[in-house]
Short mmCIF file of C-alpha atoms and ligand atoms in Angstrom, two decimals:
data_model
loop_
_atom_site.label_atom_id
_atom_site.label_comp_id
_atom_site.label_asym_id
_atom_site.label_seq_id
_atom_site.Cartn_x
_atom_site.Cartn_y
_atom_site.Cartn_z
CA MET A 1 73.70 -6.22 -13.44
CA SER A 2 72.74 -9.08 -11.13
CA PHE A 3 72.39 -12.67 -12.19
CA GLN A 4 71.04 -13.75 -8.81
CA ASN A 5 67.37 -13.33 -9.63
CA PRO A 6 65.42 -16.09 -11.32
CA VAL A 7 63.89 -15.35 -14.73
CA PHE A 8 60.13 -15.44 -15.30
CA ILE A 9 60.18 -15.70 -19.07
CA PRO A 10 58.59 -18.68 -20.81
CA GLY A 11 61.98 -19.98 -21.89
CA PRO A 12 64.86 -20.14 -21.61
CA THR A 13 64.06 -21.20 -18.06
CA ASN A 14 66.10 -21.27 -14.86
CA MET A 15 68.78 -23.93 -14.74
CA PRO A 16 69.19 -26.15 -11.69
CA GLU A 17 72.77 -26.17 -10.41
CA ALA A 18 73.14 -29.89 -11.15
CA VAL A 19 72.16 -29.35 -14.78
CA ARG A 20 74.61 -26.47 -15.17
CA LEU A 21 77.43 -28.53 -13.74
CA ALA A 22 76.57 -31.44 -16.02
CA CYS A 23 76.89 -29.19 -19.08
CA HIS A 24 80.34 -28.15 -17.92
CA MET A 25 82.49 -31.16 -18.75
CA PRO A 26 85.80 -32.03 -20.36
CA THR A 27 86.05 -33.10 -23.98
CA ILE A 28 85.29 -36.72 -24.77
CA ASP A 29 85.41 -38.68 -28.02
CA HIS A 30 81.97 -38.15 -29.52
CA ARG A 31 82.22 -41.35 -31.54
CA SER A 32 82.77 -43.74 -28.69
CA PRO A 33 80.87 -45.99 -26.30
CA THR A 34 81.44 -43.25 -23.71
CA PHE A 35 79.25 -40.89 -25.76
CA GLY A 36 76.71 -43.72 -26.06
CA LYS A 37 76.40 -43.63 -22.26
CA ILE A 38 75.11 -40.07 -22.57
CA LEU A 39 73.14 -40.47 -25.81
CA HIS A 40 71.07 -43.55 -25.07
CA PRO A 41 69.84 -42.49 -21.60
CA CYS A 42 68.77 -39.20 -23.25
CA LEU A 43 66.77 -41.01 -25.92
CA ASP A 44 65.18 -43.37 -23.36
CA GLY A 45 64.43 -40.56 -20.91
CA VAL A 46 62.78 -38.31 -23.51
CA ARG A 47 60.62 -41.27 -24.60
CA GLN A 48 59.44 -41.69 -20.99
CA VAL A 49 58.70 -37.98 -20.63
CA LEU A 50 56.57 -38.21 -23.80
CA LYS A 51 54.69 -41.15 -22.24
CA SER A 52 55.58 -43.37 -25.16
CA ASN A 53 56.79 -46.93 -25.40
CA SER A 54 57.94 -46.86 -28.97
CA ALA A 55 58.55 -43.31 -30.22
CA HIS A 56 61.79 -42.84 -32.17
CA ILE A 57 63.60 -39.98 -30.44
CA PHE A 58 66.00 -37.68 -32.32
CA ILE A 59 68.09 -34.90 -30.85
CA PHE A 60 69.59 -32.26 -33.15
CA PRO A 61 71.96 -29.39 -32.40
CA SER A 62 69.26 -26.74 -33.03
CA THR A 63 66.22 -25.24 -31.32
CA GLY A 64 62.49 -25.90 -31.37
CA THR A 65 62.26 -24.16 -34.73
CA GLY A 66 64.70 -26.71 -36.14
CA GLY A 67 62.41 -29.37 -34.68
CA TRP A 68 59.56 -28.00 -36.80
CA GLU A 69 61.79 -28.16 -39.87
CA THR A 70 62.86 -31.72 -39.00
CA THR A 71 59.19 -32.67 -38.81
CA LEU A 72 58.14 -31.15 -42.11
CA THR A 73 61.13 -32.04 -44.29
CA ASN A 74 61.30 -35.69 -43.23
CA THR A 75 57.64 -36.47 -43.83
CA LEU A 76 56.23 -34.23 -46.57
CA SER A 77 56.70 -33.41 -50.25
CA LYS A 78 56.50 -30.14 -52.14
CA GLY A 79 52.88 -29.07 -52.68
CA ASP A 80 51.49 -31.38 -50.00
CA LYS A 81 48.41 -30.07 -48.21
CA VAL A 82 48.55 -29.57 -44.48
CA LEU A 83 45.92 -28.36 -42.02
CA ALA A 84 46.70 -25.90 -39.23
CA ALA A 85 44.94 -23.39 -37.00
CA ARG A 86 46.55 -20.01 -36.28
CA ASN A 87 45.84 -18.80 -32.73
CA GLY A 88 49.11 -17.12 -31.77
CA MET A 89 52.68 -16.27 -32.72
CA PHE A 90 54.08 -19.80 -32.59
CA SER A 91 51.35 -21.48 -34.62
CA HIS A 92 51.79 -18.55 -37.04
CA ARG A 93 55.53 -19.13 -37.39
CA TRP A 94 55.09 -22.85 -38.00
CA ILE A 95 52.53 -22.09 -40.72
CA ASP A 96 54.96 -19.58 -42.24
CA MET A 97 57.66 -22.26 -42.30
CA CYS A 98 55.28 -24.65 -44.10
CA GLN A 99 54.57 -22.02 -46.72
CA ARG A 100 58.26 -21.27 -47.24
CA HIS A 101 58.80 -24.98 -47.84
CA GLY A 102 56.20 -24.95 -50.62
CA LEU A 103 53.46 -26.70 -48.66
CA ASP A 104 49.82 -25.80 -49.25
CA VAL A 105 48.44 -24.81 -45.85
CA HIS A 106 44.72 -24.83 -45.11
CA ILE A 107 44.61 -22.28 -42.29
CA ILE A 108 41.81 -22.12 -39.74
CA GLU A 109 42.03 -18.55 -38.40
CA THR A 110 41.32 -18.67 -34.69
CA PRO A 111 41.12 -15.68 -32.32
CA TRP A 112 44.24 -15.24 -30.21
CA GLY A 113 43.33 -16.38 -26.70
CA GLN A 114 41.31 -19.37 -27.86
CA GLY A 115 42.38 -22.99 -28.17
CA LEU A 116 42.62 -25.01 -31.38
CA PRO A 117 39.11 -25.61 -32.74
CA ALA A 118 38.94 -29.41 -32.92
CA ASP A 119 35.40 -29.24 -34.35
CA GLN A 120 36.61 -27.15 -37.29
CA TYR A 121 39.56 -29.50 -37.83
CA GLN A 122 37.00 -32.30 -38.02
CA ASP A 123 34.80 -30.49 -40.57
CA VAL A 124 37.80 -29.84 -42.86
CA LEU A 125 39.06 -33.42 -42.53
CA LYS A 126 35.62 -34.89 -43.21
CA ALA A 127 35.29 -32.78 -46.35
CA ASP A 128 38.69 -34.00 -47.57
CA THR A 129 37.35 -37.28 -48.89
CA ASN A 130 40.30 -37.78 -51.25
CA HIS A 131 42.71 -37.54 -48.32
CA GLU A 132 44.77 -34.79 -49.88
CA ILE A 133 45.70 -33.43 -46.45
CA LYS A 134 48.89 -35.20 -45.44
CA ALA A 135 49.44 -33.68 -42.03
CA VAL A 136 47.61 -31.85 -39.26
CA LEU A 137 49.58 -29.32 -37.21
CA ALA A 138 48.67 -28.58 -33.61
CA THR A 139 50.43 -26.23 -31.20
CA HIS A 140 49.78 -27.79 -27.81
CA ASN A 141 50.65 -24.70 -25.80
CA GLU A 142 50.58 -21.26 -27.48
CA THR A 143 53.34 -19.52 -25.59
CA ALA A 144 52.32 -16.10 -26.93
CA THR A 145 48.84 -16.18 -25.40
CA GLY A 146 49.19 -18.69 -22.56
CA VAL A 147 46.68 -21.01 -24.19
CA LYS A 148 46.75 -24.78 -24.09
CA SER A 149 44.83 -26.91 -26.54
CA ASP A 150 43.20 -30.30 -26.35
CA ILE A 151 45.36 -32.62 -28.44
CA ALA A 152 43.18 -35.64 -27.62
CA ALA A 153 40.31 -33.74 -29.26
CA VAL A 154 42.38 -33.11 -32.41
CA ARG A 155 43.19 -36.84 -32.55
CA ALA A 156 39.47 -37.57 -32.08
CA ALA A 157 38.71 -35.24 -35.01
CA LEU A 158 41.09 -37.23 -37.24
CA ASP A 159 39.55 -40.50 -36.09
CA ALA A 160 35.96 -39.27 -36.50
CA ALA A 161 36.79 -38.34 -40.10
CA ASP A 162 38.59 -41.66 -40.51
CA HIS A 163 41.45 -39.59 -41.94
CA PRO A 164 45.00 -40.97 -42.34
CA ALA A 165 46.86 -37.63 -42.06
CA LEU A 166 49.85 -37.48 -39.74
CA LEU A 167 49.42 -35.55 -36.47
CA PHE A 168 52.28 -33.15 -35.68
CA VAL A 169 52.30 -31.51 -32.26
CA ASP A 170 54.41 -28.54 -31.16
CA GLY A 171 55.03 -29.27 -27.50
CA VAL A 172 57.96 -26.87 -27.11
CA SER A 173 56.47 -25.11 -24.08
CA SER A 174 54.45 -28.03 -22.71
CA ILE A 175 56.58 -31.17 -22.87
CA ALA A 176 58.24 -31.95 -19.53
CA SER A 177 55.94 -29.46 -17.77
CA MET A 178 52.35 -30.23 -18.79
CA ASP A 179 50.48 -33.46 -19.44
CA PHE A 180 51.63 -34.88 -22.77
CA ARG A 181 50.65 -38.35 -24.00
CA PHE A 182 52.38 -39.33 -27.23
CA ASP A 183 50.99 -42.87 -27.47
CA GLU A 184 47.52 -42.25 -26.06
CA TRP A 185 46.91 -39.23 -28.30
CA GLY A 186 48.25 -40.97 -31.39
CA VAL A 187 50.84 -38.26 -32.00
CA ASP A 188 53.02 -38.84 -35.08
CA VAL A 189 55.65 -36.21 -34.39
CA ALA A 190 56.18 -34.32 -31.12
CA VAL A 191 58.53 -31.33 -31.17
CA THR A 192 60.33 -29.67 -28.31
CA GLY A 193 63.59 -27.94 -27.42
CA SER A 194 66.07 -27.93 -24.56
CA GLN A 195 65.43 -24.50 -23.01
CA LYS A 196 61.92 -24.80 -21.61
CA GLY A 197 60.69 -27.79 -19.61
CA PHE A 198 64.13 -29.41 -19.82
CA MET A 199 65.73 -26.46 -17.97
CA LEU A 200 68.79 -26.26 -20.26
CA PRO A 201 70.21 -23.51 -22.45
CA ALA A 202 68.85 -23.32 -25.99
CA GLY A 203 70.71 -25.58 -28.39
CA LEU A 204 68.83 -28.84 -28.80
CA ALA A 205 65.83 -29.69 -30.97
CA ILE A 206 64.19 -32.77 -29.48
CA VAL A 207 61.64 -34.71 -31.54
CA GLY A 208 59.73 -37.97 -31.25
CA PHE A 209 58.54 -39.80 -34.37
CA SER A 210 55.93 -42.58 -34.58
CA ASP A 211 56.60 -45.62 -36.79
CA LYS A 212 54.20 -44.09 -39.32
CA ALA A 213 56.12 -40.80 -39.38
CA VAL A 214 59.45 -42.65 -39.77
CA ALA A 215 57.97 -44.61 -42.69
CA ALA A 216 56.93 -41.34 -44.37
CA THR A 217 60.61 -40.40 -44.81
CA GLU A 218 60.87 -42.94 -47.64
CA THR A 219 58.55 -40.97 -49.91
CA ALA A 220 58.95 -37.40 -48.58
CA ASP A 221 60.82 -35.29 -51.12
CA LEU A 222 61.36 -31.98 -49.32
CA PRO A 223 65.11 -31.30 -49.31
CA ARG A 224 66.89 -32.16 -46.09
CA THR A 225 70.45 -32.96 -45.11
CA PHE A 226 71.33 -31.66 -41.64
CA PHE A 227 67.90 -32.66 -40.32
CA ASP A 228 67.60 -36.06 -42.04
CA ILE A 229 66.46 -38.49 -39.36
CA ARG A 230 67.73 -41.45 -41.41
CA ASP A 231 71.32 -40.24 -41.03
CA MET A 232 70.67 -39.71 -37.31
CA GLN A 233 69.26 -43.21 -36.97
CA LYS A 234 72.37 -44.71 -38.58
CA GLY A 235 74.59 -42.60 -36.34
CA TYR A 236 72.80 -43.56 -33.14
CA ALA A 237 73.31 -47.24 -33.86
CA ALA A 238 77.08 -46.52 -33.69
CA ASN A 239 76.90 -44.20 -30.61
CA ALA A 240 77.45 -41.18 -32.85
CA PHE A 241 75.83 -38.30 -34.75
CA PRO A 242 76.29 -37.77 -38.51
CA TYR A 243 78.28 -34.70 -37.35
CA THR A 244 79.65 -33.40 -34.07
CA PRO A 245 77.09 -33.56 -31.25
CA PRO A 246 76.84 -30.89 -28.53
CA VAL A 247 78.10 -33.30 -25.87
CA GLY A 248 77.93 -30.93 -22.89
CA LEU A 249 74.31 -29.98 -23.58
CA MET A 250 73.41 -33.62 -23.96
CA ASN A 251 75.10 -34.46 -20.70
CA GLY A 252 72.99 -31.70 -19.17
CA LEU A 253 69.89 -33.25 -20.75
CA LYS A 254 70.78 -36.60 -19.21
CA THR A 255 70.89 -34.97 -15.78
CA SER A 256 67.70 -33.00 -16.41
CA LEU A 257 65.89 -36.21 -17.37
CA GLU A 258 67.17 -37.93 -14.24
CA MET A 259 65.79 -35.07 -12.14
CA LEU A 260 62.41 -35.05 -13.92
CA LEU A 261 62.00 -38.83 -13.76
CA ASP A 262 63.16 -38.93 -10.14
CA GLU A 263 60.54 -36.33 -9.20
CA GLY A 264 58.10 -38.35 -11.31
CA ILE A 265 56.65 -36.84 -14.47
CA ASP A 266 53.13 -36.72 -13.00
CA ASN A 267 54.51 -34.88 -9.95
CA VAL A 268 56.29 -32.45 -12.26
CA ILE A 269 52.98 -31.81 -14.04
CA ALA A 270 51.14 -31.37 -10.72
CA ARG A 271 53.82 -28.93 -9.51
CA HIS A 272 53.32 -26.80 -12.62
CA THR A 273 49.55 -26.81 -12.12
CA ARG A 274 49.94 -25.77 -8.47
CA ILE A 275 52.35 -22.94 -9.19
CA ALA A 276 50.25 -21.74 -12.14
CA THR A 277 47.11 -21.73 -10.00
CA GLY A 278 48.81 -19.37 -7.54
CA VAL A 279 49.80 -17.06 -10.40
CA ARG A 280 46.24 -17.01 -11.74
CA LEU A 281 44.85 -16.18 -8.31
CA ALA A 282 47.32 -13.29 -8.10
CA VAL A 283 46.22 -12.00 -11.52
CA LYS A 284 42.61 -12.13 -10.36
CA ALA A 285 43.48 -10.24 -7.16
CA TRP A 286 45.14 -7.55 -9.29
CA GLY A 287 41.83 -7.18 -11.12
CA LEU A 288 43.43 -8.12 -14.44
CA ASP A 289 42.39 -10.62 -17.10
CA LEU A 290 44.33 -13.33 -18.82
CA CYS A 291 44.61 -13.35 -22.59
CA ALA A 292 43.43 -16.98 -22.43
CA ALA A 293 39.68 -16.86 -23.00
CA SER A 294 38.45 -19.52 -20.55
CA PRO A 295 39.71 -21.76 -17.74
CA ASP A 296 39.77 -24.88 -19.93
CA VAL A 297 42.56 -23.32 -22.02
CA TYR A 298 44.66 -21.81 -19.21
CA SER A 299 48.28 -22.80 -19.66
CA ASP A 300 50.20 -24.15 -16.70
CA THR A 301 53.54 -22.93 -18.07
CA VAL A 302 52.90 -19.30 -19.06
CA SER A 303 50.31 -16.65 -18.27
CA ALA A 304 49.76 -13.76 -20.68
CA ILE A 305 48.22 -10.94 -18.65
CA CYS A 306 46.24 -8.14 -20.28
CA THR A 307 46.92 -4.60 -19.09
CA PRO A 308 44.22 -1.88 -19.14
CA ASP A 309 43.57 0.00 -22.40
CA GLY A 310 46.00 2.84 -22.99
CA PHE A 311 48.68 1.14 -20.93
CA ASN A 312 51.73 -0.31 -22.69
CA ALA A 313 52.30 -3.76 -21.16
CA THR A 314 55.88 -3.78 -22.44
CA ASP A 315 56.67 -0.94 -19.99
CA ILE A 316 56.26 -3.42 -17.13
CA VAL A 317 58.80 -5.75 -18.69
CA THR A 318 61.29 -2.95 -19.37
CA HIS A 319 60.84 -1.49 -15.87
CA ALA A 320 61.29 -4.90 -14.19
CA ASP A 321 64.54 -5.37 -16.10
CA GLU A 322 65.92 -1.88 -15.51
CA VAL A 323 64.89 -1.35 -11.91
CA TYR A 324 64.69 -4.80 -10.34
CA GLY A 325 66.85 -6.96 -12.61
CA VAL A 326 64.01 -9.38 -13.21
CA ALA A 327 62.85 -10.76 -16.57
CA PHE A 328 59.23 -11.13 -17.63
CA GLY A 329 58.05 -11.83 -21.19
CA VAL A 330 56.80 -9.18 -23.61
CA GLY A 331 53.69 -9.58 -25.74
CA LEU A 332 54.32 -10.88 -29.26
CA GLY A 333 52.62 -10.13 -32.58
CA GLU A 334 48.95 -9.19 -32.30
CA VAL A 335 49.16 -8.82 -28.53
CA ALA A 336 52.43 -6.83 -28.41
CA GLY A 337 51.99 -3.99 -25.88
CA LYS A 338 48.68 -5.47 -24.72
CA VAL A 339 49.97 -8.28 -22.54
CA PHE A 340 52.99 -9.12 -20.48
CA ARG A 341 53.84 -12.71 -19.80
CA ILE A 342 54.89 -14.51 -16.67
CA GLY A 343 56.68 -17.75 -17.45
CA HIS A 344 56.16 -20.34 -14.72
CA LEU A 345 57.81 -23.45 -16.01
CA GLY A 346 60.89 -25.48 -15.44
CA SER A 347 62.94 -25.31 -12.26
CA LEU A 348 60.60 -23.34 -10.03
CA THR A 349 59.36 -23.37 -6.43
CA ASP A 350 56.53 -21.57 -4.65
CA VAL A 351 59.08 -19.27 -3.05
CA MET A 352 60.62 -18.30 -6.40
CA MET A 353 57.17 -17.70 -7.85
CA LEU A 354 56.16 -15.44 -4.95
CA SER A 355 59.24 -13.30 -5.62
CA GLY A 356 58.19 -12.94 -9.26
CA LEU A 357 54.65 -11.94 -8.30
CA ALA A 358 56.00 -9.46 -5.75
CA THR A 359 58.24 -7.92 -8.42
CA ALA A 360 55.42 -7.66 -10.95
CA GLU A 361 53.36 -5.86 -8.29
CA MET A 362 56.13 -3.38 -7.54
CA CYS A 363 56.42 -2.59 -11.25
CA MET A 364 52.70 -2.09 -11.67
CA VAL A 365 52.57 0.21 -8.63
CA ASP A 366 55.66 2.14 -9.82
CA LEU A 367 53.97 2.66 -13.18
CA GLY A 368 50.71 3.84 -11.63
CA MET A 369 48.56 0.93 -12.64
CA GLY A 370 46.35 1.05 -9.54
CA VAL A 371 47.32 -2.35 -8.24
CA LYS A 372 47.61 -2.73 -4.47
CA LEU A 373 50.99 -3.91 -3.15
CA GLY A 374 50.72 -7.39 -1.69
CA SER A 375 47.29 -8.16 -3.14
CA GLY A 376 48.39 -10.77 -5.68
CA VAL A 377 51.15 -12.09 -3.48
CA ALA A 378 48.65 -12.65 -0.64
CA ALA A 379 46.28 -14.55 -2.93
CA ALA A 380 49.11 -16.82 -4.11
CA GLN A 381 50.48 -17.22 -0.56
CA GLU A 382 47.09 -18.33 0.69
CA TYR A 383 46.87 -20.92 -2.07
CA TYR A 384 50.42 -22.22 -1.66
CA ARG A 385 50.03 -22.28 2.12
CA THR A 386 46.87 -24.38 2.00
CA ASN A 387 48.04 -26.58 -0.89
CA PRO A 388 51.64 -27.29 0.09
CA ALA A 389 54.07 -28.97 -2.26
CA THR A 390 54.38 -32.66 -1.47
CA LYS A 391 58.05 -32.80 -2.40
C1 PLP B 401 59.77 -21.42 -27.80
C2 PLP B 401 58.77 -22.01 -28.74
C3 PLP B 401 59.10 -22.36 -30.05
C4 PLP B 401 60.39 -21.99 -30.70
O1 PLP B 401 61.45 -22.62 -30.16
P1 PLP B 401 62.93 -22.06 -30.41
O2 PLP B 401 63.67 -22.98 -29.52
O3 PLP B 401 62.97 -20.64 -29.98
O4 PLP B 401 63.25 -22.25 -31.83
C5 PLP B 401 58.16 -23.00 -30.81
N1 PLP B 401 56.93 -23.25 -30.34
C6 PLP B 401 56.56 -22.92 -29.09
C7 PLP B 401 55.18 -23.23 -28.63
C8 PLP B 401 57.47 -22.28 -28.26
O5 PLP B 401 57.09 -21.93 -27.03
#
């Protein structure tokens, strides 16, 4: 087995050497000013990545899923109504979590491959004249289908209905890679994790709360202990966690944030758009379609690529692993076997991406899919060549 090849899964993503080294550190006292020198730059850096001036940032030893739970349990009470659209595996899992917590979910069923229907959100919110809906859930980037949604439009739906519900956004596969505007979009809670845009191993849930979301903790009665942001807040004031923090991972996060902010978050976003555009041109040259229904919803962090009828897309992923030692993503849920996914987020260059496209081509040719060797690579090369990276 070779660990030399990059991965092309939509998380965990490739780790830059500097981030790996930063995670690898001696033990320090995690209740000391020395820990504060790791903690506070992390909180400040995440706030900048979210494009927020005032968001309250919390970092838990967990994953994105724990970030969902942090969001729900700190702000809502048993039986509360929430509004969500289901357009893929991740929005589905978040809805499932709501239901298991005893929340009453109004679900807008949306075809997989489409974005969140802001117009339908608006209709439901307008009809809710008693303001029984306490929160609106929005998955910014559906990692299962490679579909991004318009969060500004969901905010506009809330505003048009003059509705006070909180806006919760799953940005696990978009934050630190795609445009995300916490303040401008009026987001109340943003959720992410360490292993996607932040280029770290899994292990951290990273959330940003608005003042309004923090205030909701006073009345929310869903049970919470490990994920109580009030305990975290008290801890942070003393350079500590309410329990033992994963210091090495947080030191890695500090380095990752330095790299992202040094590159410039808008440059990071532009790099992801450039690399994704090359991937999409390759897919087109292969004669294949994306699961994402239209260009306005194309994700810049993951492409879910449909294979022809009668062809099991998972075979490509298995073959790439077994023969070439390269990882692509399998289809999940409704699109299992129908799509394979190329993750193109995190620490990635044109050159790395071209190697992934070349590998996908070899697999498709090996498996008799009728794709011409070099066709997708050439399309991406031509784009990268004529739109060179600025940095
Ligand atoms: C990866 C992902 C999650 C789940 O995160 P975990 O870290 O695996 O718990 C949630 N939502 C989206 C959109 C994701 O891509």
